[in-house]
PDB file of C-alpha atoms in Angstrom:
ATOM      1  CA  UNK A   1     -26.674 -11.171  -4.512  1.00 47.00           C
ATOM      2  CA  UNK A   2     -26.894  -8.992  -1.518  1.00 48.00           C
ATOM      3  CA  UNK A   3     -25.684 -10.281   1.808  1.00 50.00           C
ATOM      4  CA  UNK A   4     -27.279  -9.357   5.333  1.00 52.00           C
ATOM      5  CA  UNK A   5     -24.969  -7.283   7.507  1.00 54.00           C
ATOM      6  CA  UNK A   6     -22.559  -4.666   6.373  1.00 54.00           C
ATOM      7  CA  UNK A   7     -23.054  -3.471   2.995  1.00 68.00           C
ATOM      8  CA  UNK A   8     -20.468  -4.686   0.631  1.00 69.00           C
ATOM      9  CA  UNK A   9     -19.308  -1.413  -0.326  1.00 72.00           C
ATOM     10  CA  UNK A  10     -18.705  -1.105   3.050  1.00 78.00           C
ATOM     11  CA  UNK A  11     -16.721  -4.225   3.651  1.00 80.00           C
ATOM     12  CA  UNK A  12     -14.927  -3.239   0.557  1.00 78.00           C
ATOM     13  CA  UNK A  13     -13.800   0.184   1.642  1.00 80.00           C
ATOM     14  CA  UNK A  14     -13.010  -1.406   5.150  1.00 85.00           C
ATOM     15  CA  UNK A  15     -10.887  -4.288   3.494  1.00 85.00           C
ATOM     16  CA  UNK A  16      -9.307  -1.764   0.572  1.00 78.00           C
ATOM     17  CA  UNK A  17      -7.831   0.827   3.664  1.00 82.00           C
ATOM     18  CA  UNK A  18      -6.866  -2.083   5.973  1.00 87.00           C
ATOM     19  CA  UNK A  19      -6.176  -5.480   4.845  1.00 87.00           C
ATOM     20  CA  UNK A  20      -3.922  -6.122   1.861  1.00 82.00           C
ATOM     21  CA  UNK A  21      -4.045 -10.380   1.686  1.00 85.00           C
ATOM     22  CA  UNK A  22      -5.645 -13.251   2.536  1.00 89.00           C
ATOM     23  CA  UNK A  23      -3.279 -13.578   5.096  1.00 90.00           C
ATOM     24  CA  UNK A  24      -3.525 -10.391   6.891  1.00 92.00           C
ATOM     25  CA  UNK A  25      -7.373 -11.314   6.921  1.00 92.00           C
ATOM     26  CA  UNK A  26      -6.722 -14.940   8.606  1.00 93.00           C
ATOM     27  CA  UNK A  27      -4.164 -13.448  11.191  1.00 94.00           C
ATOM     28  CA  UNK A  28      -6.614 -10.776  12.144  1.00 94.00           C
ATOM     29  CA  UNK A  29      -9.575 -13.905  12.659  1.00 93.00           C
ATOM     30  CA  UNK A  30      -7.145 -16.112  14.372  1.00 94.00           C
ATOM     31  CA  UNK A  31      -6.461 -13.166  16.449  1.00 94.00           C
ATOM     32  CA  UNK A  32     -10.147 -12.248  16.832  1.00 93.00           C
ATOM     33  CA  UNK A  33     -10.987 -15.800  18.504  1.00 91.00           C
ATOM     34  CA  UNK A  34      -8.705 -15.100  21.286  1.00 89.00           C
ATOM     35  CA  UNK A  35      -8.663 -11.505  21.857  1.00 87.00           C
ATOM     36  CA  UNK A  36      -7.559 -11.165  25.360  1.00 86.00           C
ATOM     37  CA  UNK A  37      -4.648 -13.246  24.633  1.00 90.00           C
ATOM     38  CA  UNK A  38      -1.393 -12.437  22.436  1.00 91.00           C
ATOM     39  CA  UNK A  39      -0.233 -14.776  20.083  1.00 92.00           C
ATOM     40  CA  UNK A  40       3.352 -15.329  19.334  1.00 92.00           C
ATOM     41  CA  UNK A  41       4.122 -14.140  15.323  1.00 92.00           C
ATOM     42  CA  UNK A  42       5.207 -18.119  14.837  1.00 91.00           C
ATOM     43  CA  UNK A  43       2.155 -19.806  15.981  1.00 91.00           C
ATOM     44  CA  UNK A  44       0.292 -16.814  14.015  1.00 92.00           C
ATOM     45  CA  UNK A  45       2.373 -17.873  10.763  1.00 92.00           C
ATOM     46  CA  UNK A  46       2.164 -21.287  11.423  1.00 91.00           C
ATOM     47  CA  UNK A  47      -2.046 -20.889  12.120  1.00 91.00           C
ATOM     48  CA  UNK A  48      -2.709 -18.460   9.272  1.00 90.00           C
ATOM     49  CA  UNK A  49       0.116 -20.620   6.672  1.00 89.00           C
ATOM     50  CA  UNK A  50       2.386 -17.831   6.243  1.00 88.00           C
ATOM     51  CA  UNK A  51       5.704 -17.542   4.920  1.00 87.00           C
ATOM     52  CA  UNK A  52       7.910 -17.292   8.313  1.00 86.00           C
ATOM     53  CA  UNK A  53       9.570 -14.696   6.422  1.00 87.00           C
ATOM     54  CA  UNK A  54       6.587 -13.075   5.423  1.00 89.00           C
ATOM     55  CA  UNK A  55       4.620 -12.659   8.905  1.00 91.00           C
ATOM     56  CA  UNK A  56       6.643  -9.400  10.123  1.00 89.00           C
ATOM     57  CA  UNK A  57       5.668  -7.575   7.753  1.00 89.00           C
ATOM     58  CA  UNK A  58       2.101  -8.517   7.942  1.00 91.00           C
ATOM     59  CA  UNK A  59       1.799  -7.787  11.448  1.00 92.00           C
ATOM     60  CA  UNK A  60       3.714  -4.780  10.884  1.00 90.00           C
ATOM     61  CA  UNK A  61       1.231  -3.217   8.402  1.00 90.00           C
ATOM     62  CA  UNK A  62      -1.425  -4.839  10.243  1.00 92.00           C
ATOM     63  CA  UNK A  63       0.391  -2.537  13.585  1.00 92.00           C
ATOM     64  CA  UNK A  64       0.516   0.553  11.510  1.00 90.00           C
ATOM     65  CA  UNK A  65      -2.655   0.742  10.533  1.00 90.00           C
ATOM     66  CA  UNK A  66      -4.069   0.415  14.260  1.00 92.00           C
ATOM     67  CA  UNK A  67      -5.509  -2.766  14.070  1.00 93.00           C
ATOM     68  CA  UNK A  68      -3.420  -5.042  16.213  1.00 93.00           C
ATOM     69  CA  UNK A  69      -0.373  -4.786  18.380  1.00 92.00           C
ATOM     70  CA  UNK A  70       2.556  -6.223  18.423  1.00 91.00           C
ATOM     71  CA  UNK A  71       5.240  -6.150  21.691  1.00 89.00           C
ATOM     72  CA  UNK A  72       8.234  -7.625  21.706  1.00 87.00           C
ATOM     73  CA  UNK A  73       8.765 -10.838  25.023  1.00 83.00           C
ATOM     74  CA  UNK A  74      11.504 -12.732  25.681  1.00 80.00           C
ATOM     75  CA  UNK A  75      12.834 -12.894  21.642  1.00 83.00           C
ATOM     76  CA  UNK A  76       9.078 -13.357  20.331  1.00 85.00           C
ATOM     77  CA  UNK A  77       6.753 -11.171  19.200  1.00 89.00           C
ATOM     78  CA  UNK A  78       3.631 -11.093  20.516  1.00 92.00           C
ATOM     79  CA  UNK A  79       0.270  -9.621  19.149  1.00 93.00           C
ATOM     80  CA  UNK A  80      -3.079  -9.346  19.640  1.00 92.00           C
ATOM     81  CA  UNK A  81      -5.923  -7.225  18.503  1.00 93.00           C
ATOM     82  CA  UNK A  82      -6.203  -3.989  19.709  1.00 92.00           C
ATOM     83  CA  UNK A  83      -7.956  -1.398  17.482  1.00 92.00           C
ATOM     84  CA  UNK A  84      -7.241   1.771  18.025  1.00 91.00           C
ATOM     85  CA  UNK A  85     -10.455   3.798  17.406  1.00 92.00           C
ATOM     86  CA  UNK A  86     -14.078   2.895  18.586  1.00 92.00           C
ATOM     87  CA  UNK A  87     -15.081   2.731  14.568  1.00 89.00           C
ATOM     88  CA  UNK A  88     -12.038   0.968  13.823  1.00 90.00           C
ATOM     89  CA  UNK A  89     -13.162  -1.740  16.532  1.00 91.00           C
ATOM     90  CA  UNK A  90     -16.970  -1.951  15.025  1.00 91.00           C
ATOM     91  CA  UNK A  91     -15.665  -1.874  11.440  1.00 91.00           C
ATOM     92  CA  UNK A  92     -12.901  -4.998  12.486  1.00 92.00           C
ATOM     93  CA  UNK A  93     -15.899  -6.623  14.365  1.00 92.00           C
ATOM     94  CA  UNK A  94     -18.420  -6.297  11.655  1.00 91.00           C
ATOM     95  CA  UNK A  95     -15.429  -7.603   9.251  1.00 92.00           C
ATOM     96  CA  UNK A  96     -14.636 -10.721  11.558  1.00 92.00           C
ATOM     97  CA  UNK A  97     -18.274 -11.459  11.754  1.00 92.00           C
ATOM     98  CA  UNK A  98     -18.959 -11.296   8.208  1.00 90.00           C
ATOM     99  CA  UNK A  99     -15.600 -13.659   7.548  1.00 91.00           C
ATOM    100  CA  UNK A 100     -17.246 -15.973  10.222  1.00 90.00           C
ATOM    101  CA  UNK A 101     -20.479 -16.068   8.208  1.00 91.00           C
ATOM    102  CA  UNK A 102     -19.726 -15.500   4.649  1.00 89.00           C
ATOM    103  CA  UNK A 103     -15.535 -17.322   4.561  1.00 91.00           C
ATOM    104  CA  UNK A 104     -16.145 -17.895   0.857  1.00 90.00           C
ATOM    105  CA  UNK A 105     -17.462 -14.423  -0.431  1.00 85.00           C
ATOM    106  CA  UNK A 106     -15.177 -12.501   1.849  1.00 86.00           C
ATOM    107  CA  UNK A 107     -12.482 -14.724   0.177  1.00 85.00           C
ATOM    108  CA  UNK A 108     -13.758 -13.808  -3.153  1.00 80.00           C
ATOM    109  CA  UNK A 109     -13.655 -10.008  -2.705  1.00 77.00           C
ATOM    110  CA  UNK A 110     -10.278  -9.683  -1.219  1.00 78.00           C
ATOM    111  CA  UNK A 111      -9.354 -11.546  -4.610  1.00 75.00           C
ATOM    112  CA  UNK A 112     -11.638  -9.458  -6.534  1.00 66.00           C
ATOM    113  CA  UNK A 113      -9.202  -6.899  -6.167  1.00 63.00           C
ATOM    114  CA  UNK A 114      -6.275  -6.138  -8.127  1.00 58.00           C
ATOM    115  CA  UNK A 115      -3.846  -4.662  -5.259  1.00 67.00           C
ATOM    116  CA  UNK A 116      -1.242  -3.090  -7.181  1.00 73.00           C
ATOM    117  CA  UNK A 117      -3.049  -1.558  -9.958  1.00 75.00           C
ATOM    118  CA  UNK A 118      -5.894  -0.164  -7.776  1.00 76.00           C
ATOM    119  CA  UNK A 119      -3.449   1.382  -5.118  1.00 79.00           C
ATOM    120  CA  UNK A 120      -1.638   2.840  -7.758  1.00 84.00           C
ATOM    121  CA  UNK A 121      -4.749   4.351  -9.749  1.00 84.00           C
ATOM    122  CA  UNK A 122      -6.009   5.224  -5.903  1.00 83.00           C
ATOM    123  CA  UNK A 123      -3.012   7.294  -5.322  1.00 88.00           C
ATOM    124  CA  UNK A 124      -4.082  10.087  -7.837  1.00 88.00           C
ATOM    125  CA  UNK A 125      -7.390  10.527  -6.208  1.00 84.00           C
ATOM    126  CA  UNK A 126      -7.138  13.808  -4.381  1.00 79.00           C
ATOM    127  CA  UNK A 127     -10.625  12.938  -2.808  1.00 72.00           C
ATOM    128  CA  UNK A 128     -10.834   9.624  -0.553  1.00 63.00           C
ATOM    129  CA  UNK A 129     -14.245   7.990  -1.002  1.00 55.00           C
ATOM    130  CA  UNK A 130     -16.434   8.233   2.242  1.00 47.00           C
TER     131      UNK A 130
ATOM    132  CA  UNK B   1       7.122  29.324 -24.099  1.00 84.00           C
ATOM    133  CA  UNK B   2       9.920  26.737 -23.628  1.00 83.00           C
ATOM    134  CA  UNK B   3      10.263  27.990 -20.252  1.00 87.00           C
ATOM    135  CA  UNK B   4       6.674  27.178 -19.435  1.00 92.00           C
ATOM    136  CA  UNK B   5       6.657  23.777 -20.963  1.00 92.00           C
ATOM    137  CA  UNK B   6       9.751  22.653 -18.760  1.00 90.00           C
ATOM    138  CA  UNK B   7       8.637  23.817 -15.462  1.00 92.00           C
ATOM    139  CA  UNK B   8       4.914  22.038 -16.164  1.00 95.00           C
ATOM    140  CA  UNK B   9       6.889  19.104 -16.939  1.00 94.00           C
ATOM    141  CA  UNK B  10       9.051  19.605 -13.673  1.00 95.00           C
ATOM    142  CA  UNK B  11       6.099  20.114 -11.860  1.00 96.00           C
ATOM    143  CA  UNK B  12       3.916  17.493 -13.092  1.00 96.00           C
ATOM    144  CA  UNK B  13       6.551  14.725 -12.275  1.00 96.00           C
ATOM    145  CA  UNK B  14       6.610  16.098  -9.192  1.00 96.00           C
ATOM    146  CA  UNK B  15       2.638  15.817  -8.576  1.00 96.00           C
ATOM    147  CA  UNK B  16       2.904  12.410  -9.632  1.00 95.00           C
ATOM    148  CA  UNK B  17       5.433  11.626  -6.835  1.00 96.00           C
ATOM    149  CA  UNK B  18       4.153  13.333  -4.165  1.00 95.00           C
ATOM    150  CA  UNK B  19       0.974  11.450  -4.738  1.00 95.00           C
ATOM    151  CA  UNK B  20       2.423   8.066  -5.112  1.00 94.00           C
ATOM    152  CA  UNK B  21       4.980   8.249  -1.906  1.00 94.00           C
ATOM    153  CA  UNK B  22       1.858   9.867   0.078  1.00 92.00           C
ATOM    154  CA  UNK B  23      -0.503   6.811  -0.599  1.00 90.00           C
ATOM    155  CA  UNK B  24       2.900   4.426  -0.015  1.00 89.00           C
ATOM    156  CA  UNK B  25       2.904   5.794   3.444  1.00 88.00           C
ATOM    157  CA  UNK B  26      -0.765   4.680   3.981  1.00 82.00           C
ATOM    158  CA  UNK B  27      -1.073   1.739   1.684  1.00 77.00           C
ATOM    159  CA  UNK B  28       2.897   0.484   1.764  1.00 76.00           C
ATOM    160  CA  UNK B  29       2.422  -1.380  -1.851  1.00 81.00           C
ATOM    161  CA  UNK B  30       5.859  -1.909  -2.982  1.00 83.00           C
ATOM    162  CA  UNK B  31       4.802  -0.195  -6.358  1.00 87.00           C
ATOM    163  CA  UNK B  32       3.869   3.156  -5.372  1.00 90.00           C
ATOM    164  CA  UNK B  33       6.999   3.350  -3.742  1.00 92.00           C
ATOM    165  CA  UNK B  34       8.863   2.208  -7.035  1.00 93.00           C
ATOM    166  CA  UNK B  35       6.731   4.460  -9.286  1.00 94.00           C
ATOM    167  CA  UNK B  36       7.246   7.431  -7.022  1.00 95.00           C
ATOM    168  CA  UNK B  37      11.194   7.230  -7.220  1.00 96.00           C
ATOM    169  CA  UNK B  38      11.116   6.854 -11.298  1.00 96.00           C
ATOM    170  CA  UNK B  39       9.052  10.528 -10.802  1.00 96.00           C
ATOM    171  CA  UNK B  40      11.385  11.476  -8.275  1.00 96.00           C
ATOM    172  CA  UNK B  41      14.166  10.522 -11.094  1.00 96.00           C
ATOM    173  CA  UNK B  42      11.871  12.360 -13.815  1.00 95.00           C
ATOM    174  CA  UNK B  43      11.413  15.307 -11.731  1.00 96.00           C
ATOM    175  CA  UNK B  44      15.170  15.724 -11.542  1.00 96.00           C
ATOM    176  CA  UNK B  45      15.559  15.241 -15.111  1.00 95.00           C
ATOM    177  CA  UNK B  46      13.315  17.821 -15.782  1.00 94.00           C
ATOM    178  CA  UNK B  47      15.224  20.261 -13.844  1.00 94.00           C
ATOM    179  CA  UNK B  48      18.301  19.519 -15.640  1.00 94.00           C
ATOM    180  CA  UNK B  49      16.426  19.722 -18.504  1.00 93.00           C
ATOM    181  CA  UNK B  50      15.394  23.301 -17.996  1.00 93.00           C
ATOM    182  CA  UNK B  51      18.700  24.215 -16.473  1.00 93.00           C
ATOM    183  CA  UNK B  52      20.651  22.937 -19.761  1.00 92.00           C
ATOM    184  CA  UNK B  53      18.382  24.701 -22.159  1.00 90.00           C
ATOM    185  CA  UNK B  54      18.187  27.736 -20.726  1.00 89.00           C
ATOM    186  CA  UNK B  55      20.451  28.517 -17.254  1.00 90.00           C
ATOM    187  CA  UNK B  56      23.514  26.873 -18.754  1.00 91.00           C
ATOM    188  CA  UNK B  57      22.601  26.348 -22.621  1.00 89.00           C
ATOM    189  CA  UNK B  58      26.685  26.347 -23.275  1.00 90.00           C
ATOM    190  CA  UNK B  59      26.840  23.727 -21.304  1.00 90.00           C
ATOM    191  CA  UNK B  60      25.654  20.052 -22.059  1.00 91.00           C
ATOM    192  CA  UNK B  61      24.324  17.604 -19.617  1.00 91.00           C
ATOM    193  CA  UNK B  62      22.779  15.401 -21.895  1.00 93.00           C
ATOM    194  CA  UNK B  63      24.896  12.613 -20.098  1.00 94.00           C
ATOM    195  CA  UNK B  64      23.847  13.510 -16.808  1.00 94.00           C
ATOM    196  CA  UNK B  65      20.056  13.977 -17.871  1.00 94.00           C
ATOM    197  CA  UNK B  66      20.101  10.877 -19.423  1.00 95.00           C
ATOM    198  CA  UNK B  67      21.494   8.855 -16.652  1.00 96.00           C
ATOM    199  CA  UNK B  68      18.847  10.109 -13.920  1.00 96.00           C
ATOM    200  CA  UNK B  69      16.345   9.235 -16.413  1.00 95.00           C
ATOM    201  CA  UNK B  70      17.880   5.536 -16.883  1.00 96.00           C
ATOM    202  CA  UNK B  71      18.196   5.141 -13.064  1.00 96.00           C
ATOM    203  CA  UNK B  72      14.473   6.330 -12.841  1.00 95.00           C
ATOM    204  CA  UNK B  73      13.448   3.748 -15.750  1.00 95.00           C
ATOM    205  CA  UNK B  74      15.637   1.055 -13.618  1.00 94.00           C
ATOM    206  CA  UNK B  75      13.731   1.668 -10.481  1.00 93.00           C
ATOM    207  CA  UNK B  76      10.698   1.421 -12.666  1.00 92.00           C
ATOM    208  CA  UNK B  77      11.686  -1.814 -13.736  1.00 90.00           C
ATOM    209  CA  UNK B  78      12.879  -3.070 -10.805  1.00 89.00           C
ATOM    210  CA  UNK B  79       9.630  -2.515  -9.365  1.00 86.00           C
ATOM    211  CA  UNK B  80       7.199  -3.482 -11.813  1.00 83.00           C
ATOM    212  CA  UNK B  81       9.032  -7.047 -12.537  1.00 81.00           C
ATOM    213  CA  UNK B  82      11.780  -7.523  -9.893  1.00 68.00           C
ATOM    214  CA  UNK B  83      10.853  -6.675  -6.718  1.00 56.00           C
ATOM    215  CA  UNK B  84       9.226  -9.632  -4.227  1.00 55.00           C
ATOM    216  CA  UNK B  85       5.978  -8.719  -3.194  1.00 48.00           C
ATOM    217  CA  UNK B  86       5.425  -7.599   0.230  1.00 39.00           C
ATOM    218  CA  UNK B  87       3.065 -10.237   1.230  1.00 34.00           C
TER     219      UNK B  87
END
């Protein structure tokens, strides 16, 4: 059934190039509700139930892909969202909105997808889809 | 003929990993880094392949050929089954 907003395709071309888990999606909509103000990577883990272990490396492909950023104070590391491009900003905005109002289909595509497989088959396309 | 048929195969491998390594850098999915070192490890054996037959065709480096290729398959492995995932 279509949904109002962003097109799916859309949403899934957004969430395919930028967010890899469930958990990068919760850490960029706990982020989202406070965007002004960093949050430490433990109270992100702790907020989005990640792995301690695990949240580093979530940020840190979250960070490389210009979504949030992540600095270093006093032994923590702190983050908050800070897209780097204005279409990067509307497509995370349109995203956040869309987890806001649709948690359980959002949920459901992000699981749709088989990660590994897909990036792998995605890696011989010469072509990107626009 | 023989000639042709080793460099396409050299080649080829090597498509195949510059493509996977290239979308590891954008995606970093543990597998495409995996998969791109077992065609990095094809590649090579390729090469050897071509230089045993026909550089060096007195010489044999079956043993050497065979252990890049069971390093590559390792990495493979290691990959598709052993490695955590990144999330």
């Amino acid at each position: 059934m279509p949904l109002p907003g962003p097109s799916n395709d859309d949403l899934l071309r957004f969430i395919d190039a930028n967010v890899e888990s469930i958990e990068q999606l919760e850490i960029l909509r706990i982020l989202g509700e406070t965007p002004e103000t960093p949050r430490s990577a433990a109270d992100l883990a702790r907020a989005s139930q990640t792995q301690p272990s695990a949240i580093a490396g979530h940020l840190a492909a979250l960070e490389q892909r210009g979504l949030i950023k992540a600095e270093a104070a006093e032994s923590e590391l702190m983050c908050r969202l800070a897209p780097q491009t204005p279409e990067l900003e509307q497509r995370l905005g349109e995203l956040l909105r869309f987890y806001r109002e649709h948690p359980v289909s959002l949920i459901q595509m992000v699981y749709a997808r088989d990660d590994r497989l897909k990036a792998f088959a995605d890696a011989f396309r010469l072509r990107k889809e626009t | 003929m023989e000639t042709i048929v080793y460099v396409l195969c050299a080649v080829t491998a090597f498509a195949c990993c510059a493509l996977l390594i290239r979308a590891y850098g954008h995606r970093h999915v543990a597998l495409l880094l995996w998969c791109g070192l077992f065609f990095l490890a094809l590649t090579a054996e390729n090469i050897l392949l071509f230089i045993d037959v026909i550089v060096v065709p007195r010489t044999d480096l079956t043993v050497l050929r065979r252990g890049i290729a069971l390093i590559g398959t390792l990495l493979l492995l290691y990959g598709l089954i052993g490695s955590p995932k990144a999330q």
